[in-house]
Coordinates of C-alpha atoms and ligand atoms in Angstrom, one line a residue:
M30 CA -51.3 -6.8 -117.8
T31 CA -48.7 -3.6 -119.0
P32 CA -46.0 -3.3 -116.3
W33 CA -46.1 -0.3 -114.2
R34 CA -44.6 2.8 -116.3
G35 CA -43.8 5.3 -112.9
L36 CA -46.1 7.7 -112.0
L37 CA -45.8 10.6 -114.4
H38 CA -47.0 8.0 -117.1
E39 CA -49.7 6.4 -115.1
Y40 CA -51.3 9.6 -113.6
A41 CA -50.4 11.5 -116.8
D42 CA -54.1 12.9 -117.0
W43 CA -54.2 14.2 -113.6
L44 CA -50.6 15.9 -113.0
D45 CA -49.3 19.0 -114.3
L46 CA -46.8 17.8 -116.8
R47 CA -46.4 21.7 -118.7
G48 CA -42.9 21.7 -119.7
V49 CA -41.9 18.5 -119.3
T50 CA -39.6 16.9 -122.0
D51 CA -37.6 14.0 -120.5
V52 CA -39.6 12.0 -117.5
V53 CA -36.7 10.8 -114.7
T54 CA -38.5 8.1 -113.1
L55 CA -37.4 5.0 -111.0
L56 CA -40.8 3.5 -111.7
E57 CA -41.8 4.8 -108.1
G58 CA -45.2 4.7 -106.4
N59 CA -47.7 1.7 -107.1
T60 CA -47.4 1.0 -103.4
P61 CA -48.9 -1.8 -101.6
L62 CA -52.2 -0.6 -99.5
I63 CA -52.5 -4.0 -97.4
H64 CA -55.2 -4.8 -94.8
A65 CA -54.2 -4.9 -90.9
P66 CA -56.5 -7.6 -89.4
R67 CA -54.9 -7.0 -85.7
L68 CA -54.9 -3.4 -85.8
S69 CA -58.4 -3.2 -86.8
E70 CA -59.4 -5.8 -83.7
L71 CA -57.8 -3.4 -81.7
V72 CA -59.4 -0.2 -82.5
K73 CA -62.4 -1.7 -83.8
A74 CA -62.4 -0.3 -87.2
D75 CA -61.3 -1.3 -91.0
V76 CA -57.6 0.0 -91.1
W77 CA -55.4 -0.4 -94.2
L78 CA -51.8 0.4 -94.4
K79 CA -50.6 2.1 -97.4
L80 CA -46.9 0.8 -97.7
E81 CA -44.7 3.6 -98.8
G82 CA -41.9 2.3 -97.7
L83 CA -41.6 -0.1 -100.9
N84 CA -40.9 2.7 -103.2
P85 CA -37.3 2.7 -105.1
T86 CA -35.7 4.8 -102.0
G87 CA -37.6 3.6 -99.5
S88 CA -40.4 6.6 -98.9
F89 CA -43.1 8.2 -100.0
K90 CA -40.3 11.4 -101.0
D91 CA -40.2 9.3 -104.4
R92 CA -43.6 10.5 -105.6
G93 CA -42.7 14.2 -105.2
M94 CA -38.7 13.7 -106.4
T95 CA -39.8 12.2 -109.6
M96 CA -41.7 15.4 -110.7
A97 CA -39.5 17.8 -109.1
I98 CA -36.5 16.2 -111.0
T99 CA -38.1 16.0 -114.2
K100 CA -39.5 19.9 -114.1
A101 CA -36.0 20.8 -112.8
K102 CA -34.1 18.8 -115.7
S103 CA -36.5 19.7 -118.1
A104 CA -35.9 23.5 -117.4
G105 CA -32.4 23.0 -117.7
A106 CA -31.2 23.0 -114.2
T107 CA -27.6 21.0 -113.6
T108 CA -27.8 21.1 -109.9
V109 CA -30.6 20.7 -107.0
V110 CA -30.3 21.3 -103.2
C111 CA -32.6 20.2 -100.4
G112 CA -32.3 20.5 -96.5
S113 CA -33.7 17.2 -95.1
T114 CA -34.2 15.1 -92.1
G115 CA -33.1 12.2 -94.7
N116 CA -35.7 10.7 -96.4
T117 CA -35.8 13.8 -99.0
S118 CA -32.3 13.7 -99.4
A119 CA -31.9 10.0 -100.1
A120 CA -34.6 10.8 -102.8
A121 CA -32.9 13.6 -104.1
A122 CA -29.4 12.0 -104.5
A123 CA -31.0 8.8 -106.4
F124 CA -33.5 11.0 -108.7
A125 CA -30.7 13.5 -109.5
A126 CA -28.2 10.7 -110.3
R127 CA -30.8 9.2 -112.6
A128 CA -31.0 12.5 -113.9
G129 CA -26.9 12.9 -114.2
M130 CA -27.6 16.1 -112.3
S131 CA -25.8 17.2 -109.3
C132 CA -27.3 17.3 -105.6
V133 CA -26.5 18.9 -102.9
V134 CA -28.1 17.9 -99.3
L135 CA -28.1 19.6 -95.8
V136 CA -28.8 17.9 -93.0
P137 CA -28.7 18.4 -89.5
Q138 CA -25.7 16.5 -87.9
G139 CA -26.1 13.7 -85.7
K140 CA -30.0 13.5 -86.1
V141 CA -30.1 11.6 -89.6
A142 CA -31.1 7.9 -89.1
L143 CA -28.0 5.8 -90.7
G144 CA -29.6 4.2 -93.8
K145 CA -30.6 7.5 -95.1
L146 CA -27.3 8.9 -94.9
A147 CA -25.5 6.3 -96.5
Q148 CA -28.1 6.6 -99.0
A149 CA -27.6 10.0 -99.9
I150 CA -23.7 9.5 -99.6
V151 CA -23.7 6.5 -101.9
Y152 CA -25.9 7.9 -104.8
G153 CA -23.2 10.1 -104.7
A154 CA -24.6 13.7 -103.7
E155 CA -22.5 16.4 -101.8
V156 CA -23.5 15.4 -98.3
I157 CA -23.3 18.4 -95.8
Q158 CA -24.2 18.2 -92.3
I159 CA -25.0 21.6 -90.6
R160 CA -24.7 22.5 -86.9
G161 CA -27.9 22.8 -86.8
N162 CA -31.7 21.5 -86.9
F163 CA -33.8 20.6 -90.1
D164 CA -35.7 24.2 -89.8
R165 CA -32.0 25.8 -90.2
A166 CA -31.1 23.6 -93.1
L167 CA -34.4 24.3 -95.2
T168 CA -33.7 28.0 -94.6
M169 CA -30.1 27.6 -95.9
A170 CA -31.1 25.6 -98.6
R171 CA -33.5 28.4 -100.0
E172 CA -31.3 31.1 -99.1
L173 CA -28.6 28.9 -101.4
T174 CA -30.6 29.3 -104.3
Q175 CA -30.4 33.4 -104.5
H176 CA -26.2 32.6 -104.4
L177 CA -25.8 30.1 -106.7
P178 CA -27.9 28.6 -110.1
I179 CA -29.4 25.8 -108.0
T180 CA -33.3 24.4 -108.2
I181 CA -34.3 23.7 -104.7
V182 CA -36.5 20.2 -104.7
N183 CA -38.1 20.5 -100.8
S184 CA -41.7 20.5 -101.0
I185 CA -42.0 24.2 -101.1
N186 CA -41.2 23.6 -104.6
P187 CA -44.7 23.1 -105.8
D188 CA -43.7 20.1 -108.0
R189 CA -43.0 18.0 -104.8
I190 CA -46.7 18.4 -103.8
E191 CA -48.1 17.6 -107.1
G192 CA -45.9 14.3 -107.3
Q193 CA -46.9 13.5 -103.9
K194 CA -50.9 13.9 -104.6
T195 CA -50.4 10.3 -106.4
G196 CA -50.5 8.9 -102.9
A197 CA -54.1 9.7 -102.7
F198 CA -54.7 8.4 -106.0
E199 CA -53.5 5.0 -105.3
V200 CA -56.0 4.8 -102.2
V201 CA -59.0 5.6 -104.3
D202 CA -57.7 3.1 -107.1
A203 CA -57.1 0.3 -104.4
L204 CA -60.1 0.7 -102.6
G205 CA -62.7 1.7 -104.8
D206 CA -63.8 4.9 -102.9
A207 CA -61.9 7.2 -100.3
P208 CA -61.8 6.1 -96.8
D209 CA -63.4 7.5 -94.1
I210 CA -60.0 8.7 -92.1
L211 CA -56.6 9.0 -93.8
S212 CA -54.3 9.2 -91.2
I213 CA -50.6 10.5 -91.8
P214 CA -47.5 11.7 -89.8
V215 CA -46.8 15.1 -90.0
G216 CA -43.5 17.0 -90.5
N217 CA -43.0 19.7 -92.6
A218 CA -46.7 19.0 -93.6
G219 CA -46.3 18.5 -97.1
N220 CA -47.6 15.2 -97.3
I221 CA -51.2 16.0 -95.9
S222 CA -51.5 18.7 -98.0
A223 CA -51.0 16.8 -100.9
Y224 CA -52.8 13.7 -100.0
W225 CA -55.7 16.3 -99.9
R226 CA -55.2 17.9 -103.2
G227 CA -55.1 14.4 -104.4
F228 CA -58.3 13.2 -102.8
T229 CA -60.1 16.4 -103.7
Q230 CA -59.2 16.0 -107.5
Y231 CA -60.5 12.9 -107.6
H232 CA -63.6 13.6 -106.0
F233 CA -64.5 16.1 -107.9
A234 CA -63.8 14.8 -110.9
G235 CA -66.5 11.9 -109.8
V236 CA -63.8 9.4 -109.3
S237 CA -64.5 8.5 -105.3
S238 CA -67.9 9.5 -103.4
I239 CA -66.8 10.7 -100.4
L240 CA -63.6 12.8 -99.2
P241 CA -61.5 11.5 -96.1
K242 CA -61.0 13.2 -92.9
M243 CA -57.5 14.1 -93.0
W244 CA -56.0 12.7 -89.5
G245 CA -52.3 14.1 -89.2
F246 CA -49.8 13.2 -86.2
Q247 CA -47.0 15.2 -84.9
A248 CA -44.5 14.3 -82.5
A249 CA -45.4 15.6 -79.1
G250 CA -41.5 17.1 -79.1
A251 CA -42.2 18.5 -82.4
A252 CA -45.5 19.5 -82.7
P253 CA -45.7 23.1 -83.8
I254 CA -48.9 23.0 -85.2
V255 CA -50.6 21.3 -82.5
L256 CA -49.2 24.0 -80.0
G257 CA -50.2 26.7 -82.3
H258 CA -46.5 28.1 -82.5
R259 CA -43.0 27.3 -83.7
V260 CA -40.8 25.0 -81.7
D261 CA -37.5 26.4 -81.7
E262 CA -35.7 22.7 -80.5
P263 CA -37.3 20.1 -81.5
E264 CA -36.9 16.9 -80.3
T265 CA -38.3 13.2 -81.1
I266 CA -36.9 9.8 -81.5
A267 CA -38.6 10.0 -84.7
T268 CA -35.8 12.3 -86.8
A269 CA -37.9 12.2 -90.1
I270 CA -40.4 14.5 -88.5
R271 CA -38.0 16.6 -85.5
I272 CA -39.6 19.8 -87.3
G273 CA -40.4 23.0 -85.7
N274 CA -41.4 25.5 -88.0
P275 CA -43.1 23.2 -91.1
A276 CA -43.1 25.0 -94.4
S277 CA -46.6 23.5 -95.7
W278 CA -48.2 24.7 -92.2
V279 CA -51.2 26.8 -93.8
P280 CA -52.0 24.5 -96.5
A281 CA -51.8 21.6 -93.9
L282 CA -54.4 23.6 -91.4
E283 CA -56.9 24.3 -95.3
A284 CA -56.6 20.3 -95.7
V285 CA -57.6 19.8 -91.7
D286 CA -60.1 22.2 -91.5
E287 CA -61.7 21.6 -95.3
S288 CA -61.9 17.6 -94.4
H289 CA -62.9 18.0 -90.8
G290 CA -60.0 16.6 -89.7
A291 CA -57.3 17.2 -87.0
I292 CA -53.9 17.4 -86.3
R293 CA -53.1 16.5 -82.8
A294 CA -49.6 14.7 -80.9
V295 CA -48.3 11.6 -79.8
T296 CA -45.2 10.8 -77.3
D297 CA -42.5 9.3 -78.3
D298 CA -43.6 6.2 -76.1
E299 CA -46.9 5.9 -78.0
L300 CA -45.0 6.2 -81.1
L301 CA -42.5 3.1 -80.4
A302 CA -45.3 1.2 -79.2
A303 CA -47.4 1.6 -82.5
Y304 CA -43.9 0.7 -84.3
S305 CA -43.7 -2.5 -82.5
F306 CA -47.2 -3.5 -82.6
L307 CA -46.9 -3.3 -86.4
A308 CA -43.9 -5.5 -86.7
R309 CA -45.0 -7.9 -84.7
N310 CA -48.7 -8.0 -85.6
E311 CA -48.6 -7.1 -89.1
S312 CA -45.2 -8.1 -90.1
V313 CA -44.8 -4.3 -91.1
F314 CA -41.5 -2.9 -90.4
C315 CA -41.9 1.2 -90.7
E316 CA -39.6 3.8 -89.7
P317 CA -40.6 5.4 -86.4
A318 CA -41.8 8.6 -87.5
S319 CA -44.2 6.4 -89.8
A320 CA -45.7 4.5 -87.0
A321 CA -47.3 8.2 -85.9
S322 CA -50.1 7.6 -88.2
V323 CA -50.7 4.1 -86.1
A324 CA -50.0 5.7 -82.3
G325 CA -52.5 8.4 -83.0
L326 CA -55.5 5.8 -84.1
I327 CA -54.5 3.8 -81.3
K328 CA -54.5 6.9 -78.6
F329 CA -57.2 8.8 -79.7
G330 CA -59.6 5.9 -81.0
V331 CA -61.7 6.1 -84.3
P332 CA -65.5 5.9 -84.9
A333 CA -66.5 2.4 -85.0
G334 CA -66.6 0.5 -88.2
S335 CA -65.0 3.5 -90.4
R336 CA -62.4 2.9 -93.1
V337 CA -58.9 3.9 -92.2
V338 CA -55.8 4.3 -94.0
C339 CA -52.4 4.7 -92.3
V340 CA -49.9 6.2 -94.5
L341 CA -46.5 4.7 -93.5
T342 CA -44.3 7.0 -94.7
G343 CA -40.9 5.1 -94.6
N344 CA -39.3 1.8 -94.4
G345 CA -37.9 0.6 -90.9
L346 CA -34.4 -0.6 -92.5
K347 CA -33.5 3.1 -92.9
D348 CA -33.5 3.3 -89.1
P349 CA -31.1 0.3 -87.6
D350 CA -30.3 1.9 -84.7
T351 CA -33.8 2.9 -83.4
A352 CA -34.9 -0.8 -84.4
V353 CA -32.1 -2.5 -82.3
S354 CA -31.7 0.1 -79.3
Q355 CA -35.9 -0.6 -78.7
S356 CA -35.1 -4.2 -78.6
V357 CA -33.6 -7.2 -76.7
T358 CA -30.0 -7.7 -77.2
P359 CA -30.1 -11.2 -79.0
V360 CA -28.2 -13.6 -77.1
V361 CA -25.0 -15.4 -77.8
I362 CA -24.4 -19.2 -77.2
E363 CA -21.7 -21.7 -77.7
A364 CA -22.2 -23.4 -81.0
T365 CA -23.2 -26.4 -80.2
M366 CA -26.8 -28.2 -80.0
D367 CA -26.3 -28.6 -76.0
D368 CA -26.2 -24.9 -75.6
L369 CA -29.1 -24.4 -78.3
L370 CA -31.6 -27.0 -76.3
R371 CA -30.8 -25.6 -73.1
H372 CA -31.6 -21.9 -74.3
L373 CA -34.5 -22.7 -75.8
Q374 CA -36.2 -24.8 -73.0
Ligands
F0G403 N1 -42.5 10.4 -92.5 C1 -41.4 10.1 -93.0 C2 -40.3 9.2 -93.3 C3 -40.5 11.3 -93.5 O1 -39.2 11.3 -94.2 C4 -41.2 12.5 -93.4 C5 -40.6 13.9 -94.1 C6 -42.5 12.7 -92.7 C7 -43.2 11.8 -92.3 C8 -43.2 14.0 -92.9 O2 -43.8 14.4 -93.9 O3 -42.7 16.6 -93.9 O4 -44.5 16.1 -95.7 O5 -45.0 16.5 -93.5 N2 -39.4 14.2 -94.0 C9 -38.8 15.3 -94.7 C10 -37.2 14.9 -95.0 C11 -38.6 16.5 -93.7 O6 -36.0 15.5 -94.9 O7 -37.2 13.9 -95.6 P1 -44.3 15.9 -94.4

């Protein structure tokens, strides 16, 4: 078996690689699709989990970033920028460093999970916290490209979506066909659009016999697509999807309409319950936003016996504060066997 060579090599025939001279890769992709027996039993369906947290920077963003940075570098760019709730900035910083490029990231002050902030800093990006939310950060990143010679690597950059569609390819390659339902958290709405592009491309090429229904889930406090209007002050514990005006709103709705799917909302409590359920029952530690895909299944149910894939977009280790604050604080005892036995009895 030849070792995995990264997405742009493995899926070269399926990607728009025009103009690419030098591939920037961290051997992203090829993430596990694991069966979830307890969740399957709970919702009376056949549920699988796509562990995107096992990408090199711990989220699905690496799929789009290998493509975006590769293309930016091939086009001669030397600096990239993004607005981010954390994961995009971690991936942008890592791939830019690999490419020998500079990276500027704009993040909402105090609303980025600690691990993600640490990543962007350690990978050497210029990290700028703004007194504003993600939507404002994205607007500023866009505007910056008019003032400076800098390439934006948010998902409004089409190369990002093109790379991210490989998640769908991997799901079909692993299952032998598309699932009946693809369940996915929705923030800026790029990923749901990307998966749909991947599924349709494979289907129309005859690789899969069916197309999945696309089920997207937003956090109730940040659910503009569900509400049908922009949310000016989005709020949720799932900071990754704390977004009030998604850039890919229109393509996301198209994916949902064409696939006969839906975008619905789950509350923070529902999302945290799914987060704990996954860790305790399936041994999968994802970040809170990722658990929206599972919370949605538990909340709304699924047609009996259907095959479902939940995309767990990011690694739980990125957000240690939420993990610890949602759990019982470990006890402290004297370092004696007596105390240990007393505690355990
Ligand atoms: N899950 C995680 C862990 C994310 O980081 C994001 C988005 C999403 C889901 C939603 O994906 O935006 O394509 O609908 N994070 C972006 C960021 C906004 O800046 O890292 P989407």
